[in-house]
CSV table of C-alpha atoms in Angstrom, one decimal:
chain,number,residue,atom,x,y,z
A,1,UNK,CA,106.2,105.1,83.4
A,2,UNK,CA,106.0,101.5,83.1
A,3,UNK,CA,103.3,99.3,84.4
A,4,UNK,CA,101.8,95.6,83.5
A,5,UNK,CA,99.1,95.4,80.2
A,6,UNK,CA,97.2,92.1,80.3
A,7,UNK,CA,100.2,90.7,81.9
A,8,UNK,CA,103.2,91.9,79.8
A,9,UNK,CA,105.7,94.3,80.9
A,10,UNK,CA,104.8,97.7,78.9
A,11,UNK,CA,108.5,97.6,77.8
A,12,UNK,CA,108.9,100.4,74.4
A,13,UNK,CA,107.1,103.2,75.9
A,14,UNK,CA,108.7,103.2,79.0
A,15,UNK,CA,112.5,103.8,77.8
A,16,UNK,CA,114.9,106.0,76.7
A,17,UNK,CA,117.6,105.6,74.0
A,18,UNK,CA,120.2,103.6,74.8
A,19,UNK,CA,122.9,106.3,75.7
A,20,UNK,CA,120.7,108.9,76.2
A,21,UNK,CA,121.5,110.6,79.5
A,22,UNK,CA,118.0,110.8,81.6
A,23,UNK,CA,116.7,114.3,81.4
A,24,UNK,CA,114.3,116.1,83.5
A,25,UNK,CA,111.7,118.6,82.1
A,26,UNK,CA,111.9,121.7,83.8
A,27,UNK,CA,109.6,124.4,83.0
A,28,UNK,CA,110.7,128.0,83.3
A,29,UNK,CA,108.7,130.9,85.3
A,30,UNK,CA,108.2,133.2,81.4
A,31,UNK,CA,106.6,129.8,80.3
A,32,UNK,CA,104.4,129.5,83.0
A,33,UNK,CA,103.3,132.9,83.0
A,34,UNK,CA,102.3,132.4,79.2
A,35,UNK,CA,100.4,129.5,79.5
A,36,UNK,CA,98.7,131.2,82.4
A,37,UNK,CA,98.0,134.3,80.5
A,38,UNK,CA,96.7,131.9,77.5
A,39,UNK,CA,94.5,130.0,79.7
A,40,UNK,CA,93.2,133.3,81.3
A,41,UNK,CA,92.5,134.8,77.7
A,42,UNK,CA,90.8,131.6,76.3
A,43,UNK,CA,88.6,131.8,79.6
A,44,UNK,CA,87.5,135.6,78.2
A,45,UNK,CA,86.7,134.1,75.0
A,46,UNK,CA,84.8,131.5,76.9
A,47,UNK,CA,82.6,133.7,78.6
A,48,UNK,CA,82.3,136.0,75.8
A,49,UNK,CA,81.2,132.6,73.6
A,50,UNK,CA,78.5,131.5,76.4
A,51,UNK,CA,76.8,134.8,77.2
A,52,UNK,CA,76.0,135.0,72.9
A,53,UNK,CA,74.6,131.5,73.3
A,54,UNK,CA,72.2,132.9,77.1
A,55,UNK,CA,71.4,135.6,74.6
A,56,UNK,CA,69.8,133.7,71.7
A,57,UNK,CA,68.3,131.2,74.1
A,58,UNK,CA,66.5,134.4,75.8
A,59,UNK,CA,65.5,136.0,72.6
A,60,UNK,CA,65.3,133.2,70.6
A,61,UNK,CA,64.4,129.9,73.4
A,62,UNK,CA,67.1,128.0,71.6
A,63,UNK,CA,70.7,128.4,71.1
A,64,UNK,CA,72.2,128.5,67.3
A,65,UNK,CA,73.9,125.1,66.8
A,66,UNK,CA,77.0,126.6,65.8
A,67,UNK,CA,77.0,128.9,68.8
A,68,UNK,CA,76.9,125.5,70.8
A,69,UNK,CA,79.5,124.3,68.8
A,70,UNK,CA,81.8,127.3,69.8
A,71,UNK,CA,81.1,127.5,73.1
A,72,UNK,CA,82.3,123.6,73.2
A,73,UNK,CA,85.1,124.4,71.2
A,74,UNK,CA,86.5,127.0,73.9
A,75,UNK,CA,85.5,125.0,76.7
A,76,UNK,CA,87.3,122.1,75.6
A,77,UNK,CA,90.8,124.1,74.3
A,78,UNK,CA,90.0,125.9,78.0
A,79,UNK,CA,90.7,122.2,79.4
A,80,UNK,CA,93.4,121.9,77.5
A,81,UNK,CA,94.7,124.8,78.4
A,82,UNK,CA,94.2,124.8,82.2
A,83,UNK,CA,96.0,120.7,82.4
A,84,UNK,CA,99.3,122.5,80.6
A,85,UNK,CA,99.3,125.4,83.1
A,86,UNK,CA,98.9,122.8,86.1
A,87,UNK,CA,101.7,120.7,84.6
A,88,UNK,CA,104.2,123.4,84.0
A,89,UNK,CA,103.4,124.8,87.2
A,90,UNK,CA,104.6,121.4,88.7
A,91,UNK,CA,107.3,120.8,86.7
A,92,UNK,CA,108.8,124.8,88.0
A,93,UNK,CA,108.2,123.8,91.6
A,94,UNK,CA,109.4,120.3,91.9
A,95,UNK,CA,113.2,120.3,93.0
A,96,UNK,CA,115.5,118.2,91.1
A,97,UNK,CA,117.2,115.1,93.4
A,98,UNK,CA,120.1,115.8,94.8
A,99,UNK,CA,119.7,120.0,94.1
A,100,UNK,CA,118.8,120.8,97.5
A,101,UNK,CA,122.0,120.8,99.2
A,102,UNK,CA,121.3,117.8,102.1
A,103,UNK,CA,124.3,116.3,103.2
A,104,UNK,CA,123.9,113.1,104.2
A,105,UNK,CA,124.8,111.3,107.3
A,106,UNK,CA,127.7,108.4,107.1
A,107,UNK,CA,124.9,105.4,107.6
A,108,UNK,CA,122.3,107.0,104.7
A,109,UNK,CA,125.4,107.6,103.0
A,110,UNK,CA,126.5,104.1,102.7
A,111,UNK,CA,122.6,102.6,102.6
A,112,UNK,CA,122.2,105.3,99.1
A,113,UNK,CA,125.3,103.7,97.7
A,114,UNK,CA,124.6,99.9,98.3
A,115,UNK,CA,120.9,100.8,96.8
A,116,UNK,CA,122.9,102.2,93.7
A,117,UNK,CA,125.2,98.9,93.4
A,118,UNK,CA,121.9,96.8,93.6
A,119,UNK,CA,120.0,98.7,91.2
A,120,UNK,CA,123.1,99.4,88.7
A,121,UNK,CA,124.8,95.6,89.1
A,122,UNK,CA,122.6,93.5,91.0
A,123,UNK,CA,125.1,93.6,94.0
A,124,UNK,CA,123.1,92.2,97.1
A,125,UNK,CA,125.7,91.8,99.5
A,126,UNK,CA,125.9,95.5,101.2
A,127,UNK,CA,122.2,95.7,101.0
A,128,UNK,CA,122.1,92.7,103.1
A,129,UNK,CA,124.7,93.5,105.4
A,130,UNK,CA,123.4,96.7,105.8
A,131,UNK,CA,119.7,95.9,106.9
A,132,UNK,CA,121.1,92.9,108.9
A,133,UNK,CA,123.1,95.1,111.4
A,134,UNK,CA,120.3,97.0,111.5
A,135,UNK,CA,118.0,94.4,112.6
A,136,UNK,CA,115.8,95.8,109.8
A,137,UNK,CA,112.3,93.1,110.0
A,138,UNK,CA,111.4,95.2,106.9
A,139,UNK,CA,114.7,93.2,105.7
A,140,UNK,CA,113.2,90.5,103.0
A,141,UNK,CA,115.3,89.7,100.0
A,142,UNK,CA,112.3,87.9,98.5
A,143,UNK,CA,110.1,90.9,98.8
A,144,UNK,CA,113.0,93.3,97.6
A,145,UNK,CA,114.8,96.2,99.4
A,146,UNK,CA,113.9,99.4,101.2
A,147,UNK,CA,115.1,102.3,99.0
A,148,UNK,CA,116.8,105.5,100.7
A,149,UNK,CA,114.9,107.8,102.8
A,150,UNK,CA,115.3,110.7,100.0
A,151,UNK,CA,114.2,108.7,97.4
A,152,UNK,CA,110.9,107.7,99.5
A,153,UNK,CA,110.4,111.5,100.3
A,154,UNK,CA,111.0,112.4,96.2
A,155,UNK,CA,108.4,109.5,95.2
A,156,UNK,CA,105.5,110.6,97.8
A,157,UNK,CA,106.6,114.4,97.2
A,158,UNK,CA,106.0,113.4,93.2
A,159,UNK,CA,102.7,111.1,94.0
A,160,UNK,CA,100.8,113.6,96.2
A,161,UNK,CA,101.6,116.6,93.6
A,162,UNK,CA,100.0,114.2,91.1
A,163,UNK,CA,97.2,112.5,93.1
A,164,UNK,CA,93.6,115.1,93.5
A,165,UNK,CA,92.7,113.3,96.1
A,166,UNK,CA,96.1,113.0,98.4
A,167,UNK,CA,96.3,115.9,97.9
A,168,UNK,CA,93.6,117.2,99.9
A,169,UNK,CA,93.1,114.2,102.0
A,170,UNK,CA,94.4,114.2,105.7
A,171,UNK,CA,97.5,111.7,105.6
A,172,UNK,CA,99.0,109.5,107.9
A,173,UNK,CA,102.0,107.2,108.2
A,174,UNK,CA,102.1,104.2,110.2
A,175,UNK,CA,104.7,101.3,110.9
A,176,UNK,CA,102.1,98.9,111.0
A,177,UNK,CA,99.7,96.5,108.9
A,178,UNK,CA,97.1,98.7,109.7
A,179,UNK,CA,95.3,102.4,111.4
A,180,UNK,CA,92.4,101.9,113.7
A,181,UNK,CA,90.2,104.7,115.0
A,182,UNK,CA,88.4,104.7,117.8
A,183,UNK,CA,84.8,106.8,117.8
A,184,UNK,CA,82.0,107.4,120.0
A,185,UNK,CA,78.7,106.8,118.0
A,186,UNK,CA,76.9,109.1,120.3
A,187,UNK,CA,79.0,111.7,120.5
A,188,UNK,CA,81.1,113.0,123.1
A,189,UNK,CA,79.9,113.1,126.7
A,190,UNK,CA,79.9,116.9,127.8
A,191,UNK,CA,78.2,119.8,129.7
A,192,UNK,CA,78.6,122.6,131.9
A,193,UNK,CA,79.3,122.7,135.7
A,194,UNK,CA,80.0,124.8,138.7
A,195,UNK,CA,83.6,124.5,140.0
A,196,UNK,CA,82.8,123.2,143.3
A,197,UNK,CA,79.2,121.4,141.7
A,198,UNK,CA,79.3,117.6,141.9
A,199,UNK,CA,79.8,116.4,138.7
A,200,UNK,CA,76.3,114.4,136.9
A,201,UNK,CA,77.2,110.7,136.3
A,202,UNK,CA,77.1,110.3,132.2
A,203,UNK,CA,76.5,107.1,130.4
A,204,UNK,CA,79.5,105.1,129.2
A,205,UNK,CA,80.6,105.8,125.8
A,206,UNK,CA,79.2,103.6,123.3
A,207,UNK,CA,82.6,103.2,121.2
A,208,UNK,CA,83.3,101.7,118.2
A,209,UNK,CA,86.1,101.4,115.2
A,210,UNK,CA,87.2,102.2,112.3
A,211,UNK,CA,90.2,100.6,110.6
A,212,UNK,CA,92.5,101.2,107.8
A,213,UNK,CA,94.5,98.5,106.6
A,214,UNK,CA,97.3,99.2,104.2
A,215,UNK,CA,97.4,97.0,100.9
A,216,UNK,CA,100.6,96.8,98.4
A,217,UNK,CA,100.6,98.9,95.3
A,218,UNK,CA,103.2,98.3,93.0
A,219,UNK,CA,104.7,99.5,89.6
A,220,UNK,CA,107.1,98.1,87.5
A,221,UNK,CA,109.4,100.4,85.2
A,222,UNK,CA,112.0,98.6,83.3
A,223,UNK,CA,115.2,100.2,82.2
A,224,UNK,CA,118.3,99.1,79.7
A,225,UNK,CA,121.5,98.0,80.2
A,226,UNK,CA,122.9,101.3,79.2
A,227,UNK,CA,121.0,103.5,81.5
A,228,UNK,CA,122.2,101.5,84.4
A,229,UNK,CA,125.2,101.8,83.1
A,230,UNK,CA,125.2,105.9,82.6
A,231,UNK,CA,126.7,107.2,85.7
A,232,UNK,CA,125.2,110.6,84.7
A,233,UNK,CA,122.2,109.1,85.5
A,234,UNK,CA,120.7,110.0,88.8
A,235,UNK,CA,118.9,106.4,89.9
A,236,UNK,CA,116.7,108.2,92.6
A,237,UNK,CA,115.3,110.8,90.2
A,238,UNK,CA,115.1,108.1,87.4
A,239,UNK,CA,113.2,105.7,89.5
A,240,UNK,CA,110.5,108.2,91.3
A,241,UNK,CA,109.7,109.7,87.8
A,242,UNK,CA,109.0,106.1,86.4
A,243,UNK,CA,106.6,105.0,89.2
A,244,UNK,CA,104.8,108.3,90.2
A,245,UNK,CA,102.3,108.2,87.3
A,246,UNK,CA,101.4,104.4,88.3
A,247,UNK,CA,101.1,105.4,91.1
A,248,UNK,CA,99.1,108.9,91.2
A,249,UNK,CA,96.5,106.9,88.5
A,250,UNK,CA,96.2,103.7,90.9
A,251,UNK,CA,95.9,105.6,94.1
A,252,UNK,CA,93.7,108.3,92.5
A,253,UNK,CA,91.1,105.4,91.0
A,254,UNK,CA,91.1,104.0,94.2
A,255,UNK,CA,90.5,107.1,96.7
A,256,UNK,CA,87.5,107.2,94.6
A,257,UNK,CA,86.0,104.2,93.6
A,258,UNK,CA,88.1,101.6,95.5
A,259,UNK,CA,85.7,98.3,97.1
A,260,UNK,CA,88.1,98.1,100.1
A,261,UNK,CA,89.3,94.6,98.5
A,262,UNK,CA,92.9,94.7,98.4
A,263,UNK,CA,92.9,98.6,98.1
A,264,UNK,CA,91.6,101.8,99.5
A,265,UNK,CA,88.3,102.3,100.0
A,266,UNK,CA,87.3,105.1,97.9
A,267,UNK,CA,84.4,107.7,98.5
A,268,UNK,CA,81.6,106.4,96.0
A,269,UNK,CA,81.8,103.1,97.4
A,270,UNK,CA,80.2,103.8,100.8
A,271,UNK,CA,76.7,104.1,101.2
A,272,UNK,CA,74.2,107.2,100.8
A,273,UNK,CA,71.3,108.7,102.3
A,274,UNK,CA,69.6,111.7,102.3
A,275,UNK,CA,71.0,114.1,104.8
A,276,UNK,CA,67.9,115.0,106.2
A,277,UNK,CA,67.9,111.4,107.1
A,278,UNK,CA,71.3,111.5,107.8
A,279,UNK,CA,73.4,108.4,110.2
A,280,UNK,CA,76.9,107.7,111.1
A,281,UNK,CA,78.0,105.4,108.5
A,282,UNK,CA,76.9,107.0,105.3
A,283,UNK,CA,77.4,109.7,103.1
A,284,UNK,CA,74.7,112.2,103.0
A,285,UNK,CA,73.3,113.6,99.9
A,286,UNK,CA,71.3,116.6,98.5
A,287,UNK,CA,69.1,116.2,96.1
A,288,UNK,CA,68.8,118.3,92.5
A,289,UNK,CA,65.7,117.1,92.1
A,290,UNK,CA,65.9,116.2,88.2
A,291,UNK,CA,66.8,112.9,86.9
A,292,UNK,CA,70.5,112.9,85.9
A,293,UNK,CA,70.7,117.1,85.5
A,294,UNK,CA,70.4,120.3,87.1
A,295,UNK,CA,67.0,122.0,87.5
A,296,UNK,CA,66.5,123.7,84.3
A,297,UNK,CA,66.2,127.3,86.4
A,298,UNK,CA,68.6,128.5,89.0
A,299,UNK,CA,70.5,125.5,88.8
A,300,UNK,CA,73.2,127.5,91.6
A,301,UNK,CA,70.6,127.1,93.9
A,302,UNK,CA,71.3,123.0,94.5
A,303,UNK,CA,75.0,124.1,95.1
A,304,UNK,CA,74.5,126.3,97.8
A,305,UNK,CA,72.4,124.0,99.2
A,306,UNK,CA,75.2,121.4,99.3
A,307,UNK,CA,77.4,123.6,100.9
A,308,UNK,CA,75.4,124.5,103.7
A,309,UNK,CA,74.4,120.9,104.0
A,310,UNK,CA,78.0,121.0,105.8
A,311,UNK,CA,78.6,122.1,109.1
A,312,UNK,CA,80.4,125.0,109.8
A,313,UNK,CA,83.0,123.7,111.1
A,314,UNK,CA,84.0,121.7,108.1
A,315,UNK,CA,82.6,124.5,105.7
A,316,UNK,CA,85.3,126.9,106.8
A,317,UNK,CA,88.1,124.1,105.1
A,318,UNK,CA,85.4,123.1,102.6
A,319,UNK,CA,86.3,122.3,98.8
A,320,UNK,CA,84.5,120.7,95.7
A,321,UNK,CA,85.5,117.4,93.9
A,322,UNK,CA,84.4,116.7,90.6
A,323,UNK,CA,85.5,115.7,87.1
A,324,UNK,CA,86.3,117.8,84.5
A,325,UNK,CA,82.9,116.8,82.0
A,326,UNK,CA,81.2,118.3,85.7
A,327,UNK,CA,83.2,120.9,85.6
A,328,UNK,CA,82.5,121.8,82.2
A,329,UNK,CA,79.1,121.9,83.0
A,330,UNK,CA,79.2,124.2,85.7
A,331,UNK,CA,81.1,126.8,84.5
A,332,UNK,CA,78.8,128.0,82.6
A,333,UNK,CA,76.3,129.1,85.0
A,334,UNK,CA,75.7,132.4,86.6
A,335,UNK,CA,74.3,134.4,89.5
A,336,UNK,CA,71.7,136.7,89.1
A,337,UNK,CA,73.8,139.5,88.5
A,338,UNK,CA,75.3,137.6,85.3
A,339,UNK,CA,78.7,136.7,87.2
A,340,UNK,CA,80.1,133.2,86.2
A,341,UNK,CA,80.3,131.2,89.4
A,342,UNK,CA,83.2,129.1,88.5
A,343,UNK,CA,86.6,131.6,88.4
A,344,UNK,CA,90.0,130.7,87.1
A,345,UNK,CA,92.8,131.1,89.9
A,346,UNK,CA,95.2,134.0,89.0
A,347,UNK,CA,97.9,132.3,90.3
A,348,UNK,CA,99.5,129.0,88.4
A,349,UNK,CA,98.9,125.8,90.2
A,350,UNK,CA,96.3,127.1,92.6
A,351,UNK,CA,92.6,125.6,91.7
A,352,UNK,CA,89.7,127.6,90.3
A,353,UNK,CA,86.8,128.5,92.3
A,354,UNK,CA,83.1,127.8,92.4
A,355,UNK,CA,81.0,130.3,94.8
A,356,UNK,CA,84.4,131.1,96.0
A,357,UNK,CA,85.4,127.6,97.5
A,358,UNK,CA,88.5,125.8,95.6
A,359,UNK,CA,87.2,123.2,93.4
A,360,UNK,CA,89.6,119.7,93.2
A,361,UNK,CA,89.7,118.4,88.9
A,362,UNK,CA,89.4,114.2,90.2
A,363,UNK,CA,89.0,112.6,86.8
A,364,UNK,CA,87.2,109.6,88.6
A,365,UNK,CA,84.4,111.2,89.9
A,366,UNK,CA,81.0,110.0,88.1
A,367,UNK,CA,79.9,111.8,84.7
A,368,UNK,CA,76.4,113.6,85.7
A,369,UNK,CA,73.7,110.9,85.1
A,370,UNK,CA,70.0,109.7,86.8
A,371,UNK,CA,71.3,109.8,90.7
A,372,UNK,CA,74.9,109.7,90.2
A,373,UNK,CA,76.7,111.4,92.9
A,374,UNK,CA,78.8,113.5,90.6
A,375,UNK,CA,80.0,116.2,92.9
A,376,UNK,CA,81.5,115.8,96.7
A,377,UNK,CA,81.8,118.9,98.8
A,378,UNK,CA,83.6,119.2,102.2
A,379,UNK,CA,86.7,119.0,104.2
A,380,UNK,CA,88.8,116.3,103.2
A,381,UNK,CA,91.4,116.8,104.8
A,382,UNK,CA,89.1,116.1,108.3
A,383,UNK,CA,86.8,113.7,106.2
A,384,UNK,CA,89.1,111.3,104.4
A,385,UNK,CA,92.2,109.7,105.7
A,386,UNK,CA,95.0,108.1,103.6
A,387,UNK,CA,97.2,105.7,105.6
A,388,UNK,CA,101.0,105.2,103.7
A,389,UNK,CA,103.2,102.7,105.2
A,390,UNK,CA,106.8,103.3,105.9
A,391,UNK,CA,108.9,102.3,103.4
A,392,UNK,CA,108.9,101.7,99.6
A,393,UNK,CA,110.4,98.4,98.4
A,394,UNK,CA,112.6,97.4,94.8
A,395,UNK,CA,112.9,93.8,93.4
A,396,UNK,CA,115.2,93.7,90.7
A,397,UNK,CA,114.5,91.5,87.7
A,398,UNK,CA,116.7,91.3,85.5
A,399,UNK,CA,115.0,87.8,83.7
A,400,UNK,CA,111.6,88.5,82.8
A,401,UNK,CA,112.3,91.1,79.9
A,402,UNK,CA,115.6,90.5,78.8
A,403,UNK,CA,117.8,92.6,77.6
A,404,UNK,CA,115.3,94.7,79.7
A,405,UNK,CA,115.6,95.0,83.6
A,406,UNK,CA,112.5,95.2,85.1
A,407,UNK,CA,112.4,96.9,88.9
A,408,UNK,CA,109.3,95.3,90.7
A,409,UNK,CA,108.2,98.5,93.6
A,410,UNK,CA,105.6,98.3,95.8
A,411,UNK,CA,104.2,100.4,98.8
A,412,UNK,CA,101.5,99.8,100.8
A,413,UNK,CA,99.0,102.8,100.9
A,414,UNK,CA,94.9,102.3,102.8
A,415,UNK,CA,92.5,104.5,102.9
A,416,UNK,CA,88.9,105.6,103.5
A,417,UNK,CA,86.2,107.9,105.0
A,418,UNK,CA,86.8,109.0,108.9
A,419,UNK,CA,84.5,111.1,109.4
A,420,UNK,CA,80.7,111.1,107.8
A,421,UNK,CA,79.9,114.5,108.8
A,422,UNK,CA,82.9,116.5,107.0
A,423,UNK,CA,82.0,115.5,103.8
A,424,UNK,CA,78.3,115.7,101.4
A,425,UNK,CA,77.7,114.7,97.9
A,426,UNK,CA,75.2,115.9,95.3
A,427,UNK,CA,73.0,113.6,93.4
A,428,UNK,CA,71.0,113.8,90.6
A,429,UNK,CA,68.1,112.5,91.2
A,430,UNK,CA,64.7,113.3,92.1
């Protein structure tokens, strides 16, 4: 990965020896079983840790400090543990470029080959000839050139695998600047009727719209001389594993807490109201009723609360977001028959689960703090929409880093809430 720090091309940490053939880290299905057996043990040890610290604060109304200090130890190492079994788990599921067996039709053929001359040499001309027969009005040499379809398909593969929120979100793409939604703010008009009744006049829909423009992302890996060079280098691969940390971070940071300007909108930055006062517009919340923490007894209680805050329609798809300090908080309470309610998966790459709903790690969630909306429970996937524009562009640079060559890529991704009922959040807060 390779991005821009206070301006400069982060050059160094973004590059491989000169003539070192790019390699791909594949993880195999013994590792991933270990790590998933490790994780599982260290969540035994976990549990084991936390019910010794309950049992001195029953007998004893404090915990020992070094009881804390374990239990803190594990859950942290539990973290750790979890992230390695996620990324291994990707790594054995993600299909190298070029593995799958697609043959290619003559016209992608010759587009995939005139991208490799531009990004290897700098050769313009079959690009140029290309998109021009095709009438292409994405064709912009300024603004760069569209890379092949498979490559497009291997970066937004790589992006949502990486991205929380993408990956739960509904997605759509569009050909245009911009999504709009139409809504009726009273609801649909409907009722019940006879088949030969006549049919009661209904008011006209009060109708209104919600739109999604699509602003320009970019990253900017750089690469040497030799790499370009290496025809044992596979360009497509090279260039999606460059840009899909970029941007999974960007787009993840803005699903969240994105203003709208110039990016997403993300979830936190709409307002909130309590949902017994709940409008179209807002995001309704349930309360904990303590200031920046859970109530000191029952503390469950406030979660079931926010998951029956949601209708049943959406509850049946429903899923929490939160970060993993959150996380680590909850996962140490129980029911009252002294079962944990958060549960590690069993299977590597699927999510834990908190009162048996899947629970989504999105590292930009708030901490829990005085009415902080920490934790988001819904359907997403009805709730939030993502809009992705088609195509993903490359400028090549080959002057602003020499000897580097930098690779200026952008796509254009929107985003925000679409529906207000689908999705509550917790505060803490009185």
């Amino acid at each position: 990965m390779s991005a821009m720090e206070n301006g400069v091309p982060r050059i160094g940490a973004s590059l491989k020896e000169d003539a070192r053939v790019l390699e791909t880290k594949s993880a195999s299905g013994h590792e991933v079983r270990e790590a998933m057996d490790d994780f599982l043990s260290a969540f035994e040890d976990f549990k084991q840790a936390n019910d010794e610290r309950l049992g001195e604060i029953e007998r004893k109304m404090s915990a020992d400090p070094l009881t804390d200090d374990k239990v803190d130890r594990i859950d942290r190492a539990l973290d750790r543990q979890k992230k390695m079994v996620d990324e291994l788990a990707l790594s054995l599921s993600r299909p190298e470029m070029g593995g799958e067996g697609v043959t290619l039709d003559p016209a992608r053929r010759e587009h995939k080959q005139a991208f490799h001359a531009y990004v290897r040499q700098g050769e313009t001309g079959e690009l140029r000839a290309l998109e021009g027969k095709a009438l292409s009005a994405q064709s912009d040499p300024d603004g760069g050139y569209l890379v092949p379809a498979e490559t497009e398909r291997m970066i937004e593969r790589i992006v949502s695998e990486a991205s929380p929120i993408r990956a739960i979100a509904g997605v759509r793409q569009i050909g245009s600047a911009s999504y709009k939604k139409p809504f009726t703010t009273g609801g649909p008009q409907t009722g019940w009727v006879g088949e030969t009744d006549a049919r009661p006049q209904s008011a006209a829909p009060q109708l209104a719209e919600l739109e999604f423009p699509a602003m320009e992302l970019y990253a900017m890996p750089a690469a040497t001389s030799t790499l370009l060079d290496d025809a044992a280098v596979n360009i497509d691969q090279w260039l999606a594993e460059e840009v899909q940390t970029a941007f999974a971070e960007q787009e993840g940071k803005a699903f969240v807490t994105g203003d709208g300007v110039k990016k997403p909108r993300g979830l936190m930055s709409y307002d909130t109201v309590d949902d017994a006062a709940w409008e179209w517009g807002k995001l309704g919340t349930v309360s904990t009723g303590n200031a920046g923490a859970f109530p000191a007894s029952n503390p469950a209680d406030k979660l079931i609360d926010l998951i029956y805050a949601v209708k049943a329609g959406y509850r049946a798809n429903g899923r929490f977001v939160m970060n993993r300090a959150t996380q680590s908080i909850i996962r140490k309470f129980k029911d009252m028959d002294g079962n944990y309610l958060w549960q590690p998966s069993l299977a590597a790459g699927a999510p834990p689960t908190l009162l048996n709903y899947p629970v989504t790690e999105a590292e930009d969630m708030p901490d829990v703090a005085e009415d902080a909306t920490a934790i988001a429970f819904g359907d997403f996937k009805r709730g939030y929409l993502i809009v992705d524009r088609l195509g993903v562009r490359v400028l090549r640079d080959p002057y602003s880093a020499k000897p580097y060559v930098l690779f200026y890529t952008t796509k254009r991704v929107g985003g925000g809430v679409q529906n207000f009922e689908a999705i509550k959040l917790m505060k803490f807060g009185a």
